[in-house]
mmCIF file of C-alpha atoms in Angstrom:
data_model
loop_
_atom_site.group_PDB
_atom_site.id
_atom_site.type_symbol
_atom_site.label_atom_id
_atom_site.label_comp_id
_atom_site.label_asym_id
_atom_site.label_seq_id
_atom_site.Cartn_x
_atom_site.Cartn_y
_atom_site.Cartn_z
ATOM 1 C CA MET D 1 110.358 89.690 30.014
ATOM 2 C CA LYS D 2 110.870 90.269 33.747
ATOM 3 C CA GLN D 3 109.762 93.716 34.886
ATOM 4 C CA TYR D 4 111.666 95.822 37.410
ATOM 5 C CA ILE D 5 110.245 98.661 39.464
ATOM 6 C CA PRO D 6 112.550 101.404 40.851
ATOM 7 C CA PHE D 7 112.821 101.085 44.600
ATOM 8 C CA ARG D 8 115.506 103.392 46.037
ATOM 9 C CA LYS D 9 119.028 104.765 45.717
ATOM 10 C CA THR D 10 121.961 103.171 47.494
ATOM 11 C CA SER D 11 124.328 105.142 49.720
ATOM 12 C CA LYS D 12 126.732 105.185 46.771
ATOM 13 C CA GLY D 13 124.128 106.828 44.574
ATOM 14 C CA GLU D 14 123.697 103.745 42.370
ATOM 15 C CA SER D 15 120.272 102.703 41.130
ATOM 16 C CA PHE D 16 118.686 99.934 43.204
ATOM 17 C CA ASP D 17 115.749 98.202 41.522
ATOM 18 C CA VAL D 18 113.673 95.247 42.630
ATOM 19 C CA PRO D 19 111.554 92.968 40.425
ATOM 20 C CA ALA D 20 107.824 93.555 40.147
ATOM 21 C CA GLU D 21 107.332 90.220 41.945
ATOM 22 C CA ALA D 22 109.755 91.028 44.759
ATOM 23 C CA MET D 23 108.553 89.903 48.171
ATOM 24 C CA PHE D 24 108.199 92.553 50.885
ATOM 25 C CA ILE D 25 108.206 91.734 54.596
ATOM 26 C CA GLN D 26 106.212 93.859 57.050
ATOM 27 C CA GLN D 27 108.045 94.197 60.350
ATOM 28 C CA ASP D 28 108.548 96.936 62.904
ATOM 29 C CA GLY D 29 105.853 99.005 61.219
ATOM 30 C CA LYS D 30 107.490 99.173 57.800
ATOM 31 C CA GLN D 31 107.711 97.164 54.569
ATOM 32 C CA GLN D 32 111.102 96.091 53.231
ATOM 33 C CA ALA D 33 112.001 94.043 50.161
ATOM 34 C CA LEU D 34 114.059 90.894 50.627
ATOM 35 C CA GLU D 35 116.481 92.492 48.151
ATOM 36 C CA GLU D 36 117.011 95.269 50.672
ATOM 37 C CA LEU D 37 117.209 93.029 53.735
ATOM 38 C CA VAL D 38 119.499 90.350 52.323
ATOM 39 C CA LEU D 39 122.660 91.365 50.469
ATOM 40 C CA GLY D 40 123.036 89.577 47.131
ATOM 41 C CA TYR D 41 119.432 88.332 47.071
ATOM 42 C CA GLN D 42 117.330 88.645 43.891
ATOM 43 C CA THR D 43 113.761 87.441 43.230
ATOM 44 C CA LEU D 44 113.492 85.438 40.017
ATOM 45 C CA GLN D 45 109.925 84.091 39.981
ATOM 46 C CA VAL D 46 106.848 83.765 42.176
ATOM 47 C CA THR D 47 104.054 81.209 41.748
ATOM 48 C CA GLY D 48 100.905 80.420 43.720
ATOM 49 C CA ARG D 49 99.330 83.886 43.639
ATOM 50 C CA GLU D 50 97.029 83.228 40.703
ATOM 51 C CA LEU D 51 93.750 81.284 40.418
ATOM 52 C CA ILE D 52 92.820 78.888 43.197
ATOM 53 C CA LYS D 53 90.359 76.032 42.753
ATOM 54 C CA TYR D 54 87.582 74.974 45.113
ATOM 55 C CA ASN D 55 87.480 71.693 46.997
ATOM 56 C CA ILE D 56 84.100 70.276 45.996
ATOM 57 C CA ALA D 57 82.139 67.936 48.253
ATOM 58 C CA GLU D 58 79.653 65.758 46.381
ATOM 59 C CA GLU D 59 78.144 62.315 46.592
ATOM 60 C CA SER D 60 76.701 59.707 44.301
ATOM 61 C CA VAL D 61 72.997 58.932 44.436
ATOM 62 C CA GLU D 62 71.898 55.406 43.612
ATOM 63 C CA GLY D 63 69.890 55.231 40.416
ATOM 64 C CA ARG D 64 70.818 58.753 39.367
ATOM 65 C CA GLY D 65 73.435 59.926 36.873
ATOM 66 C CA GLY D 66 76.166 62.310 37.908
ATOM 67 C CA THR D 67 76.650 63.429 41.489
ATOM 68 C CA LEU D 68 74.853 65.544 44.086
ATOM 69 C CA PHE D 69 76.624 68.794 44.992
ATOM 70 C CA ARG D 70 77.049 69.393 48.721
ATOM 71 C CA ASN D 71 79.376 72.358 49.117
ATOM 72 C CA ALA D 72 82.572 73.951 47.875
ATOM 73 C CA THR D 73 85.335 75.329 50.091
ATOM 74 C CA LEU D 74 88.616 77.070 49.380
ATOM 75 C CA PRO D 75 91.853 75.288 50.300
ATOM 76 C CA SER D 76 94.922 76.904 51.792
ATOM 77 C CA ARG D 77 97.436 78.592 49.489
ATOM 78 C CA ASP D 78 101.138 77.838 48.922
ATOM 79 C CA ILE D 79 103.297 80.609 47.465
ATOM 80 C CA LYS D 80 106.651 79.560 46.023
ATOM 81 C CA VAL D 81 109.478 82.083 45.566
ATOM 82 C CA LYS D 82 112.419 81.267 43.284
ATOM 83 C CA TYR D 83 115.498 83.384 43.963
ATOM 84 C CA LEU D 84 119.163 83.978 43.213
ATOM 85 C CA LEU D 85 121.658 84.475 46.045
ATOM 86 C CA GLN D 86 125.240 85.584 45.385
ATOM 87 C CA ALA D 87 128.108 86.292 47.768
ATOM 88 C CA GLU D 88 131.722 87.455 47.557
ATOM 89 C CA ASP D 89 133.111 84.656 49.734
ATOM 90 C CA GLU D 90 132.091 81.700 51.908
ATOM 91 C CA PHE D 91 131.770 83.817 55.058
ATOM 92 C CA LYS D 92 129.426 86.359 53.459
ATOM 93 C CA PHE D 93 127.459 83.524 51.840
ATOM 94 C CA ARG D 94 126.753 81.993 55.247
ATOM 95 C CA GLU D 95 125.956 85.400 56.742
ATOM 96 C CA GLN D 96 123.464 86.160 53.957
ATOM 97 C CA TYR D 97 121.647 82.845 54.461
ATOM 98 C CA ASN D 98 121.545 83.448 58.207
ATOM 99 C CA THR D 99 119.865 86.790 57.500
ATOM 100 C CA LEU D 100 117.379 85.251 55.060
ATOM 101 C CA MET D 101 116.436 82.590 57.618
ATOM 102 C CA LYS D 102 115.936 85.218 60.310
ATOM 103 C CA VAL D 103 113.724 87.343 58.044
ATOM 104 C CA LEU D 104 111.526 84.365 57.105
ATOM 105 C CA SER D 105 111.382 82.794 60.586
ATOM 106 C CA ALA D 106 108.206 84.455 61.907
ATOM 107 C CA GLN D 107 105.502 81.829 62.352
ATOM 108 C CA LYS D 108 102.899 84.319 61.168
ATOM 109 C CA LEU D 109 104.805 86.155 58.479
ATOM 110 C CA LEU D 110 103.033 89.219 57.087
ATOM 111 C CA PHE D 111 104.179 89.838 53.521
ATOM 112 C CA ASN D 112 103.195 91.218 50.132
ATOM 113 C CA PHE D 113 104.665 91.794 46.685
ATOM 114 C CA ASN D 114 106.008 94.814 44.836
ATOM 115 C CA ASP D 115 103.302 94.707 42.145
ATOM 116 C CA GLU D 116 100.473 94.688 44.724
ATOM 117 C CA ARG D 117 101.699 96.556 47.768
ATOM 118 C CA GLU D 118 98.249 97.276 49.214
ATOM 119 C CA PHE D 119 97.402 93.588 49.855
ATOM 120 C CA PHE D 120 99.017 91.308 52.437
ATOM 121 C CA PHE D 121 99.228 87.549 52.918
ATOM 122 C CA THR D 122 99.915 85.795 56.226
ATOM 123 C CA GLY D 123 101.847 82.538 56.190
ATOM 124 C CA THR D 124 104.629 80.313 57.479
ATOM 125 C CA LEU D 125 107.802 79.037 55.832
ATOM 126 C CA SER D 126 106.825 75.441 55.005
ATOM 127 C CA ASN D 127 109.359 74.167 52.474
ATOM 128 C CA VAL D 128 112.829 74.982 51.125
ATOM 129 C CA ASP D 129 114.644 73.478 48.164
ATOM 130 C CA GLU D 130 118.089 72.011 48.757
ATOM 131 C CA VAL D 131 120.980 74.333 47.912
ATOM 132 C CA ASP D 132 123.946 72.892 46.013
ATOM 133 C CA GLY D 133 127.174 73.002 48.016
ATOM 134 C CA GLY D 134 130.464 74.571 47.070
ATOM 135 C CA LEU D 135 128.963 77.535 45.235
ATOM 136 C CA LEU D 136 128.842 81.268 45.922
ATOM 137 C CA SER D 137 126.011 81.863 43.439
ATOM 138 C CA VAL D 138 122.931 79.667 43.812
ATOM 139 C CA ILE D 139 119.380 79.493 42.473
ATOM 140 C CA SER D 140 116.871 77.939 44.842
ATOM 141 C CA SER D 141 113.350 78.449 46.199
ATOM 142 C CA PHE D 142 111.240 78.468 49.345
ATOM 143 C CA THR D 143 107.510 78.058 49.965
ATOM 144 C CA ILE D 144 105.234 80.058 52.268
ATOM 145 C CA HIS D 145 102.088 78.211 53.388
ATOM 146 C CA CYS D 146 99.045 80.468 53.857
ATOM 147 C CA PRO D 147 96.197 78.741 55.775
ATOM 148 C CA ASP D 148 93.937 81.620 54.678
ATOM 149 C CA PRO D 149 94.071 81.859 50.851
ATOM 150 C CA TYR D 150 92.875 85.479 50.823
ATOM 151 C CA LYS D 151 95.071 88.568 50.732
ATOM 152 C CA TYR D 152 93.977 91.563 52.822
ATOM 153 C CA THR D 153 94.337 95.333 52.795
ATOM 154 C CA GLU D 154 95.182 97.487 55.782
ATOM 155 C CA PRO D 155 92.141 98.056 58.068
ATOM 156 C CA LYS D 156 89.635 100.779 57.246
ATOM 157 C CA THR D 157 86.542 102.043 59.098
ATOM 158 C CA VAL D 158 83.087 103.039 57.865
ATOM 159 C CA GLN D 159 80.511 105.010 59.873
ATOM 160 C CA LEU D 160 76.807 104.178 59.442
ATOM 161 C CA THR D 161 73.438 105.097 60.866
ATOM 162 C CA ASN D 162 70.176 103.175 60.594
ATOM 163 C CA ASN D 163 69.152 102.027 57.077
ATOM 164 C CA GLN D 164 72.455 102.867 55.410
ATOM 165 C CA LYS D 165 74.291 100.763 52.851
ATOM 166 C CA ILE D 166 77.914 99.691 52.796
ATOM 167 C CA ASP D 167 79.473 101.766 50.005
ATOM 168 C CA ASP D 168 82.808 100.230 49.050
ATOM 169 C CA PRO D 169 83.030 98.969 45.444
ATOM 170 C CA GLN D 170 86.228 97.091 46.274
ATOM 171 C CA LEU D 171 84.540 95.059 49.010
ATOM 172 C CA ILE D 172 83.560 92.269 46.599
ATOM 173 C CA TYR D 173 83.911 89.235 48.889
ATOM 174 C CA PRO D 174 81.886 88.752 52.103
ATOM 175 C CA THR D 175 84.149 89.850 54.961
ATOM 176 C CA ILE D 176 83.928 89.344 58.710
ATOM 177 C CA PRO D 177 84.662 92.723 60.358
ATOM 178 C CA ASP D 178 87.558 93.072 62.787
ATOM 179 C CA LYS D 179 85.547 95.413 64.996
ATOM 180 C CA ILE D 180 82.025 96.813 65.290
ATOM 181 C CA VAL D 181 81.264 99.657 67.685
ATOM 182 C CA LEU D 182 77.616 100.395 68.484
ATOM 183 C CA ASN D 183 77.245 103.981 69.677
ATOM 184 C CA GLY D 184 74.415 105.349 71.788
ATOM 185 C CA VAL D 185 73.057 101.941 72.808
ATOM 186 C CA SER D 186 69.968 102.167 74.969
ATOM 187 C CA GLY D 187 68.862 98.909 76.561
ATOM 188 C CA HIS D 188 68.979 96.265 73.857
ATOM 189 C CA GLY D 189 70.864 97.227 70.705
ATOM 190 C CA VAL D 190 70.637 95.244 67.478
ATOM 191 C CA ILE D 191 72.621 95.459 64.241
ATOM 192 C CA LYS D 192 71.297 93.535 61.232
ATOM 193 C CA ASN D 193 72.516 92.914 57.701
ATOM 194 C CA THR D 194 69.236 92.760 55.791
ATOM 195 C CA LYS D 195 70.836 91.030 52.785
ATOM 196 C CA THR D 196 72.237 88.056 54.714
ATOM 197 C CA GLY D 197 69.689 88.121 57.542
ATOM 198 C CA MET D 198 72.513 87.935 60.085
ATOM 199 C CA TRP D 199 72.148 90.020 63.224
ATOM 200 C CA ILE D 200 73.834 90.704 66.554
ATOM 201 C CA GLY D 201 71.929 91.682 69.684
ATOM 202 C CA VAL D 202 73.603 93.117 72.758
ATOM 203 C CA SER D 203 72.387 94.557 76.059
ATOM 204 C CA GLY D 204 73.991 97.606 77.650
ATOM 205 C CA SER D 205 74.306 101.346 77.292
ATOM 206 C CA GLY D 206 76.596 103.866 75.644
ATOM 207 C CA SER D 207 79.253 102.498 73.273
ATOM 208 C CA ILE D 208 79.743 98.750 72.979
ATOM 209 C CA SER D 209 82.559 97.132 70.992
ATOM 210 C CA LEU D 210 82.230 93.768 69.267
ATOM 211 C CA PHE D 211 85.034 91.734 67.687
ATOM 212 C CA PRO D 212 83.439 89.255 65.255
ATOM 213 C CA ASN D 213 86.777 87.799 64.069
ATOM 214 C CA THR D 214 87.534 86.534 67.570
ATOM 215 C CA GLY D 215 84.051 86.399 69.097
ATOM 216 C CA GLY D 216 85.004 88.930 71.771
ATOM 217 C CA SER D 217 83.287 92.061 73.058
ATOM 218 C CA SER D 218 83.649 94.901 75.545
ATOM 219 C CA VAL D 219 80.720 93.546 77.573
ATOM 220 C CA ASP D 220 80.170 90.254 79.355
ATOM 221 C CA SER D 221 79.294 87.407 76.989
ATOM 222 C CA ASN D 222 75.984 87.009 78.827
ATOM 223 C CA ASN D 223 74.987 90.429 77.456
ATOM 224 C CA ILE D 224 75.160 89.155 73.859
ATOM 225 C CA ASP D 225 72.064 87.387 72.560
ATOM 226 C CA TYR D 226 72.624 83.638 72.453
ATOM 227 C CA LEU D 227 71.388 83.314 68.859
ATOM 228 C CA SER D 228 73.463 86.223 67.540
ATOM 229 C CA TYR D 229 75.687 85.671 64.484
ATOM 230 C CA LEU D 230 78.647 87.334 66.196
ATOM 231 C CA GLU D 231 81.398 85.188 64.644
ATOM 232 C CA TYR D 232 79.600 84.777 61.291
ATOM 233 C CA PHE D 233 78.468 88.354 60.654
ATOM 234 C CA THR D 234 79.722 89.420 57.221
ATOM 235 C CA ILE D 235 79.545 92.558 55.098
ATOM 236 C CA GLU D 236 80.115 93.360 51.439
ATOM 237 C CA ASN D 237 79.456 96.261 49.115
ATOM 238 C CA GLY D 238 75.783 97.234 48.872
ATOM 239 C CA ASP D 239 74.629 95.516 52.066
ATOM 240 C CA LEU D 240 71.864 97.418 53.898
ATOM 241 C CA ILE D 241 72.513 97.737 57.640
ATOM 242 C CA THR D 242 69.723 98.450 60.113
ATOM 243 C CA LEU D 243 69.986 99.436 63.774
ATOM 244 C CA GLU D 244 67.665 99.139 66.738
ATOM 245 C CA ASN D 245 68.206 101.119 69.948
ATOM 246 C CA ALA D 246 71.574 102.417 68.733
ATOM 247 C CA ALA D 247 72.374 105.836 67.265
ATOM 248 C CA SER D 248 75.164 104.744 64.911
ATOM 249 C CA ILE D 249 77.869 102.169 64.313
ATOM 250 C CA SER D 250 81.457 102.106 63.101
ATOM 251 C CA ILE D 251 82.663 98.984 61.309
ATOM 252 C CA GLY D 252 86.364 98.228 61.011
ATOM 253 C CA TYR D 253 87.291 95.722 58.315
ATOM 254 C CA ARG D 254 89.907 94.734 55.754
ATOM 255 C CA ARG D 255 89.112 94.243 52.077
ATOM 256 C CA ARG D 256 90.151 90.863 50.756
ATOM 257 C CA LEU D 257 90.815 89.276 47.387
ATOM 258 C CA LEU D 258 91.792 85.828 46.186
#
C-alpha cells in the first residue's frame, strides 16, 4: 500500500499530502516537492534507489580454474520516477508540463525524497517516456542519471587536535572531505590518517585551507608536498588523525550512503 506523509495545508485549508517517495527539488535555498511545484502532479513510484551492484574486473589465467579478481568499482545510478499528471484543460496541461520541464532542467539537479529528506542525490534528466496524446490525465515517467551513485547529507564540520579520532557513527563509507583547515601551522604542517596511511604536507604559517575534493588550497600549489594525498585523503568513523606543526584542524565533510 502506498504511504502518504502530511506535507502542508493549502490556502483553502484543505489537506495536502505527498507520497513517501515524493521527489523534492532543492533550489533557492529551500526544498519543494514536485507536487507543490507542479499543479496536478502526483508521484506514483520510484525505482533505482535500492541496492547497486559492483562492476567487477577480472581475468582468466591459463591453466587455472575460475578467474583472477582485479578490482570492483561502483557504476553510476539511474533513478526512475513514475508519475500521474492531470489538468483541467489543454492550456493548463501544457502549462503544467512547461513547469515540470523547467523544474527538472538543471544540469546538476540537487534532489531528495520525502522518506529520506536528509540525503541528497545530484543528477541530470537523461530519459523521458513518451506521453500519449489527446489526454488530460496521463501516467508517464522520467529518469535522472546520477554519475555519483552515493547520496550525501548537508555539510558538517568536526574539530580535532593531535591524536584524536573521528567520532561519527554514521560516517560508514570512506569520504573525501570538502575542506580541511589547519590552524596554527608553523613551518611545515602535516595531517595524517594513521588508518589509511594517507597524509598531506603543507608549508606556511597560521591557518591554511585545503580542498581535497577539488585539489585546491589557500596557498600556492608549490607549498603542498608533491607526494601528498590531497585529492585522495579520506576519512571515516574511528580514524585516528595525527598532526605535526599544527595546533588543530577542522574538517568539513558530507556523510554519504549508497
